[in-house]
Short mmCIF file of C-alpha atoms (C1' of nucleotides) in Angstrom, two decimals:
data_model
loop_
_atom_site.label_atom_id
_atom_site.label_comp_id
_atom_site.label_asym_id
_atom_site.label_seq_id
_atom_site.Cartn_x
_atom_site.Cartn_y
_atom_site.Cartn_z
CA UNK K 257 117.50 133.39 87.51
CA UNK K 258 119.17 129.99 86.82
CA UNK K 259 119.81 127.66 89.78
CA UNK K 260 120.13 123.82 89.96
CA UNK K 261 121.03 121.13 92.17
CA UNK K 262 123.46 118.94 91.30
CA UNK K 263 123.11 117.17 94.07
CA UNK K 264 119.69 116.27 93.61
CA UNK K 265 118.28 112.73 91.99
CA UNK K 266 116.74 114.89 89.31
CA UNK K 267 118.30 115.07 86.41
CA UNK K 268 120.17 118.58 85.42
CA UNK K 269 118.06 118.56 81.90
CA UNK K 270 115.00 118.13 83.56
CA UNK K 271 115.88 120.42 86.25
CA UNK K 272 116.10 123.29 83.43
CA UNK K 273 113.77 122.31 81.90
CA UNK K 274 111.55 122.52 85.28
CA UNK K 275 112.91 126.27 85.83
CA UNK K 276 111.59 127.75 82.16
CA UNK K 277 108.30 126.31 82.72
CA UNK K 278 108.23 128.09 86.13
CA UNK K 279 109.33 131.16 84.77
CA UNK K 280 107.24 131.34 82.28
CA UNK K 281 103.91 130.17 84.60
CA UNK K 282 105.38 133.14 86.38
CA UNK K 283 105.56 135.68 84.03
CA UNK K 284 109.08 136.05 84.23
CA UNK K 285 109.51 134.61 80.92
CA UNK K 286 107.26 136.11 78.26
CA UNK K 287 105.83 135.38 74.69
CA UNK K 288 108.31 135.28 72.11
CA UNK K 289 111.55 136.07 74.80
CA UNK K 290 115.06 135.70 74.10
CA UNK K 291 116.28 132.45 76.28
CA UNK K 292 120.16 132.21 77.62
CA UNK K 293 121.70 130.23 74.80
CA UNK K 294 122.79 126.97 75.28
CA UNK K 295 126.41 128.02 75.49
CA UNK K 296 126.27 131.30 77.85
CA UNK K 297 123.74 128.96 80.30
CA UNK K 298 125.75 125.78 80.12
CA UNK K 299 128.38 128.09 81.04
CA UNK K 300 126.42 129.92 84.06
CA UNK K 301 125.70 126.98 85.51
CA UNK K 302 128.72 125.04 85.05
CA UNK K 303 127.68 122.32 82.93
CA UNK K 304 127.99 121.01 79.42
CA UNK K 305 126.44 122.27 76.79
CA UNK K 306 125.02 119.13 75.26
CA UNK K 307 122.70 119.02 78.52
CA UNK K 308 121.41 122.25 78.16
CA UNK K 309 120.69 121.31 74.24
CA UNK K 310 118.80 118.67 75.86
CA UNK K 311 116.60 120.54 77.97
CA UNK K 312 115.90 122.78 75.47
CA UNK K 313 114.73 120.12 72.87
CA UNK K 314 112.23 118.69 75.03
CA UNK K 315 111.09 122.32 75.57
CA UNK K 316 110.50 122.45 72.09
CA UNK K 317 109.03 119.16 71.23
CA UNK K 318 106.77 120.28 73.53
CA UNK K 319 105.70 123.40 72.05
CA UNK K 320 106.70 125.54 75.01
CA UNK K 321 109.82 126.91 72.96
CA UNK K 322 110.78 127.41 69.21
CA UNK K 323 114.02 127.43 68.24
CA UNK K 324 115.64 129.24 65.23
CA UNK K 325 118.91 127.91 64.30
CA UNK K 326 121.43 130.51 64.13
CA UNK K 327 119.41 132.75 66.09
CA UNK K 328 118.48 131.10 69.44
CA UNK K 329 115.58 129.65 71.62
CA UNK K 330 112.42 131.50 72.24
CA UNK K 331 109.36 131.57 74.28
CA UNK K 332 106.67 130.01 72.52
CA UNK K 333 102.74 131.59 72.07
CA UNK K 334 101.99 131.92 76.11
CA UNK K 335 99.85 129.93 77.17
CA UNK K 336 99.67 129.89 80.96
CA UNK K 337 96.87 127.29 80.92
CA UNK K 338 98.81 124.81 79.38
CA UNK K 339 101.75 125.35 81.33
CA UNK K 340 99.62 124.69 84.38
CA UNK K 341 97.89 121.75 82.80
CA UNK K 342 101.63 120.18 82.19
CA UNK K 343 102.50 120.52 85.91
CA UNK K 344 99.32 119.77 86.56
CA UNK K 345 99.46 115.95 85.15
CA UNK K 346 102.80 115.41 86.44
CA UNK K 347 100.93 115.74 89.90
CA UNK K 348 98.36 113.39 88.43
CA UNK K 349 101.07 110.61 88.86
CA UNK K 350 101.64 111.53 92.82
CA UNK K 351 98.00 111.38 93.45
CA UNK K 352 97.39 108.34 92.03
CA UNK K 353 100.50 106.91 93.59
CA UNK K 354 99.16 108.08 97.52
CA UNK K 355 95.77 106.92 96.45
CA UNK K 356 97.09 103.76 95.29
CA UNK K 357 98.67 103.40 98.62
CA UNK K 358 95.96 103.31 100.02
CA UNK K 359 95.39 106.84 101.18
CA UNK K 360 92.13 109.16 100.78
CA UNK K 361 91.30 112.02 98.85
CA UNK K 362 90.58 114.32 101.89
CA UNK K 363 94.11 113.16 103.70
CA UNK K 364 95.86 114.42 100.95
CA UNK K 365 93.93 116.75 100.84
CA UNK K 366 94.80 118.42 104.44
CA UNK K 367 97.93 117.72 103.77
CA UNK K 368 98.19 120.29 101.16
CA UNK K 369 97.13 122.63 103.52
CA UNK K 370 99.76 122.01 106.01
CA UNK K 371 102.80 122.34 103.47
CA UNK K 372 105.01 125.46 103.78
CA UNK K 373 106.93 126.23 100.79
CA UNK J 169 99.21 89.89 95.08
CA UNK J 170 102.61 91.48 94.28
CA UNK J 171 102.63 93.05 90.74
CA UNK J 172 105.30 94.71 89.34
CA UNK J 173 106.18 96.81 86.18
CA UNK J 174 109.15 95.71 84.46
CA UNK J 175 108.10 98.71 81.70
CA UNK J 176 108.10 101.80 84.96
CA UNK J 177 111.02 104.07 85.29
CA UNK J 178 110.46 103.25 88.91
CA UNK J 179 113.27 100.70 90.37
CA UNK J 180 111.57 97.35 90.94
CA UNK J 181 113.05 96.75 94.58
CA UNK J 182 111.20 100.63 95.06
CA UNK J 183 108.04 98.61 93.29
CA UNK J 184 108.16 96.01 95.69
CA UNK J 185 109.18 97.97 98.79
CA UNK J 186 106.06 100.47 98.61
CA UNK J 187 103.82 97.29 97.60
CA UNK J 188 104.12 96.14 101.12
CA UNK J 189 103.72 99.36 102.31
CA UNK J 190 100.20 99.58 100.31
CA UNK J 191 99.33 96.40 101.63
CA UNK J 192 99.89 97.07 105.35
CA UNK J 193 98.22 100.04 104.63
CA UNK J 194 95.23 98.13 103.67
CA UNK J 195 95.14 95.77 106.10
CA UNK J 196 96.29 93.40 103.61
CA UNK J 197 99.55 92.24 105.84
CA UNK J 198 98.93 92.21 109.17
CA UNK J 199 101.07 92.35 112.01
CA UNK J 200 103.84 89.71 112.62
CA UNK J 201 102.42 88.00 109.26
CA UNK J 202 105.33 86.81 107.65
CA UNK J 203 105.94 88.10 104.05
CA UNK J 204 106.96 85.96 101.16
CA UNK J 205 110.26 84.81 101.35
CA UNK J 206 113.23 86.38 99.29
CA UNK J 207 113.16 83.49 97.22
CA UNK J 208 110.00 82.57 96.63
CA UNK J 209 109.19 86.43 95.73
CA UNK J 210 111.59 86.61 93.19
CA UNK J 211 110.49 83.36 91.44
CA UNK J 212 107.08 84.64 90.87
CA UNK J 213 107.95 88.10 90.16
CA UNK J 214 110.37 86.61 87.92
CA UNK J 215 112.94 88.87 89.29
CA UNK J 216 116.50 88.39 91.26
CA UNK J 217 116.58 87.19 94.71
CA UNK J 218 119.00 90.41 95.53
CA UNK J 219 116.60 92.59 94.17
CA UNK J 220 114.18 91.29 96.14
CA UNK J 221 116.28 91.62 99.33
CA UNK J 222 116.96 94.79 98.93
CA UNK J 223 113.50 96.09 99.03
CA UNK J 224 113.31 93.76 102.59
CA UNK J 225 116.31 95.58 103.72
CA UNK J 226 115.13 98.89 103.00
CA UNK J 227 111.96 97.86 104.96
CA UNK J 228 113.47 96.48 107.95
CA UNK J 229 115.79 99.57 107.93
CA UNK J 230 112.63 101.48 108.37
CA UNK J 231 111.07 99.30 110.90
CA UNK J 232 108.43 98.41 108.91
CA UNK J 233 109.12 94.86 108.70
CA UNK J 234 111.55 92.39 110.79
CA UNK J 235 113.82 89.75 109.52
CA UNK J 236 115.05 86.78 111.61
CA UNK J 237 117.88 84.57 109.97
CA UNK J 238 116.68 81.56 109.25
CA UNK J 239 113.19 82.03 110.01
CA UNK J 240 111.70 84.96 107.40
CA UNK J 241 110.55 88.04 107.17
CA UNK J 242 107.84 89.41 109.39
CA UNK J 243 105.55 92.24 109.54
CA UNK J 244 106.58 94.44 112.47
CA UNK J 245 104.77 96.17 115.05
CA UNK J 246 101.72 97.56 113.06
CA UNK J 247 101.12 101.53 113.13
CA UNK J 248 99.27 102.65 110.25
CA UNK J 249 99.60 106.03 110.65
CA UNK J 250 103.28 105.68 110.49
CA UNK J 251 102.36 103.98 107.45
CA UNK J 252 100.58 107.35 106.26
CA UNK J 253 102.89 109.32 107.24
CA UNK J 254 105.49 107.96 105.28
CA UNK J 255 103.56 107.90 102.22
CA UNK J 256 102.48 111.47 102.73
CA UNK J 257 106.13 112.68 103.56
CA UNK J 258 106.30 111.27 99.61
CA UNK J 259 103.64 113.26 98.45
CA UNK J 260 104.91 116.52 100.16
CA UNK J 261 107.72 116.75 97.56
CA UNK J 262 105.48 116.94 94.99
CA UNK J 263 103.08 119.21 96.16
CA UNK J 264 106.42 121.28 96.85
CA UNK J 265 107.62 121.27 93.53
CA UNK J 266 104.18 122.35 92.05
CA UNK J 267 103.81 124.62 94.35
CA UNK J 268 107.62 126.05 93.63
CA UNK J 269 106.53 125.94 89.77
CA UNK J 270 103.74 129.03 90.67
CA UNK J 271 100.33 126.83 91.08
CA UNK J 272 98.66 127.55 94.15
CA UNK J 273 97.39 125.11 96.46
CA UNK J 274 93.76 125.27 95.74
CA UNK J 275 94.54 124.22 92.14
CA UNK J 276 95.80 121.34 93.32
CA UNK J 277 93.36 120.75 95.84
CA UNK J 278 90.79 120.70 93.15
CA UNK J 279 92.97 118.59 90.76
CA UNK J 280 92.55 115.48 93.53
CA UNK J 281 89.21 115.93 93.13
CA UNK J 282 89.11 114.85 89.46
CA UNK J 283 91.23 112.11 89.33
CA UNK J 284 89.97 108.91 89.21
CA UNK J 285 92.22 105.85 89.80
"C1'" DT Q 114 134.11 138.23 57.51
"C1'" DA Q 115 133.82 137.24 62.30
"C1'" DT Q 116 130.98 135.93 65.78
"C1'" DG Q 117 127.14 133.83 67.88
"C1'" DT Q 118 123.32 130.70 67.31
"C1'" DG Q 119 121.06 125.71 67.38
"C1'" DT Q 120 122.02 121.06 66.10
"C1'" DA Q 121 124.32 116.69 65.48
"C1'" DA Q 122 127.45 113.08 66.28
"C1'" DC Q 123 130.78 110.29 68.73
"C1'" DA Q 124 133.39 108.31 72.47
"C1'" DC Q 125 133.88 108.26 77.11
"C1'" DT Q 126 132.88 108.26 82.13
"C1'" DT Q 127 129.93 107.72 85.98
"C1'" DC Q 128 126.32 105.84 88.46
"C1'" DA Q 129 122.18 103.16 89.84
"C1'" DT Q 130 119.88 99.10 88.87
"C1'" DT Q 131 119.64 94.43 88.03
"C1'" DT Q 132 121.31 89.98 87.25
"C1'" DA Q 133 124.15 85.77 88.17
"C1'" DG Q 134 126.39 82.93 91.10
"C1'" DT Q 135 128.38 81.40 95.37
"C1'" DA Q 136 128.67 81.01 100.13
"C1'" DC Q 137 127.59 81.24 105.08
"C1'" DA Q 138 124.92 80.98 109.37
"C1'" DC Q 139 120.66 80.19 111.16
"C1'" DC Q 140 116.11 77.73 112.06
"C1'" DT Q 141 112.90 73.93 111.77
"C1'" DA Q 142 110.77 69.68 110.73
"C1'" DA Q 143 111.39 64.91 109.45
"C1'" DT R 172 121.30 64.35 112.86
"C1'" DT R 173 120.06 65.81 108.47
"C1'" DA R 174 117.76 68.08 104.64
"C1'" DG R 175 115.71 71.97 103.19
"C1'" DG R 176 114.22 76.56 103.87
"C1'" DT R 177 115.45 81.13 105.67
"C1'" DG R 178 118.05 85.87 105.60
"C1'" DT R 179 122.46 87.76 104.52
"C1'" DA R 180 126.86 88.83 102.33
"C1'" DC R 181 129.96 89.13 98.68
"C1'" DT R 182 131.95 89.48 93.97
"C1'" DA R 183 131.45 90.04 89.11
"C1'" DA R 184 129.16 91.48 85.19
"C1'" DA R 185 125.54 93.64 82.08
"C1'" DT R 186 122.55 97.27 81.21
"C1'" DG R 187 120.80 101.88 80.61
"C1'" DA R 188 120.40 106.76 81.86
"C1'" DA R 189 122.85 110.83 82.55
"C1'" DG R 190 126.48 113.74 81.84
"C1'" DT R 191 130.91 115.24 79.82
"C1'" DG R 192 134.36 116.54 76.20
"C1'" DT R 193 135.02 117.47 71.70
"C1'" DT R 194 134.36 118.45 67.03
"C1'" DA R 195 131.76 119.84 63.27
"C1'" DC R 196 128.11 121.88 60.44
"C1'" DA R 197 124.62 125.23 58.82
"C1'" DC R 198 122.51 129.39 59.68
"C1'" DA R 199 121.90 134.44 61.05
"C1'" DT R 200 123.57 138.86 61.93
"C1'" DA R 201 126.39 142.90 62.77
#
DNA sequence: TATGTGTAACACTTCATTTAGTACACCTAA
DNA sequence: TTAGGTGTACTAAATGAAGTGTTACACATA
């Protein structure tokens, strides 16, 4: 369910962090779900525990997760829109960065349409 | 002309290398117009002369600008498309990673739309 | 009680970025 | 020829983010 790159400039944290919010936008994660704890998932993905704890805090400070200590890390009241709104303004920054360069709305634009996932 | 921001998690040479991009892009810096030199840059950005070369080095290494020892650094042979098609080869990883967190293209068609500079 | 949970703290390493300083070879204009 | 400007190269150091390793605590539950 879990995958990362470690080879990638990303940061693990915010790589996990990423992967929740997908699942959830998904519906592969649901309202008020059990997540892996931070031990069994530092463990699945070979890395310490201190950076899934991280992830996992800015889930919460977020509102996208509660966590109940002693019992574990949950998903939070669903709210698909706001999930999408939070990706959503993280693409805010690329726009404005193309734009900034000097590029048009419709070129982006088109170029959306040629990407293959 | 150059304007940097010391505050941005971006790197300043990065800062600097996709300024010139934005301002061949514009028309700004035209062909074979020589850039501002390594020192002079760095004393009004306030910044070290490496980082400063660096962010030449990068461009040269991408043909987008030519140095000749002794003489300066020069904008090379002017194809704005290339230009574009280096910022959009930018862009595509973030329309890939929305897309991989479950929006769907139109949404993010439509987000361009709204977002004012 | 034993086990699993989140959380916190600390020291440490690693790495990219940036700075500081020095030096060299080259070009050009006085 | 010389002085000053140019890119380039190199070493050393400081800084901060990210990640690791480890230990510890409080809480919940079977």
């Amino acid at each position: 369910m879990f995958n990362i790159n470690l080879q990638s400039r990303m940061p693990i944290y915010e790589q996990v962090y990423k992967k929740v919010i997908e699942l959830i936008i998904k519906g592969i994660l649901v309202e008020n779900e059990q997540l892996p704890s931070v031990r069994n998932l530092s463990k699945e993905l070979n890395i310490n525990p201190n950076t899934v704890a991280k992830a996992y805090q800015e889930l919460e400070r977020n509102k996208i997760i509660y966590s109940l200590s002693g019992r574990g890390s949950f998903v939070a009241k669903t709210n698909r829109n706001q999930m999408k709104e939070h990706i959503l303004e993280e693409f805010d920054v690329c726009i404005k960065e193309a734009l900034q360069s000097g590029l048009t709305k419709e070129e982006l634009k088109n170029r959306i349409d040629g990407v293959k996932l």
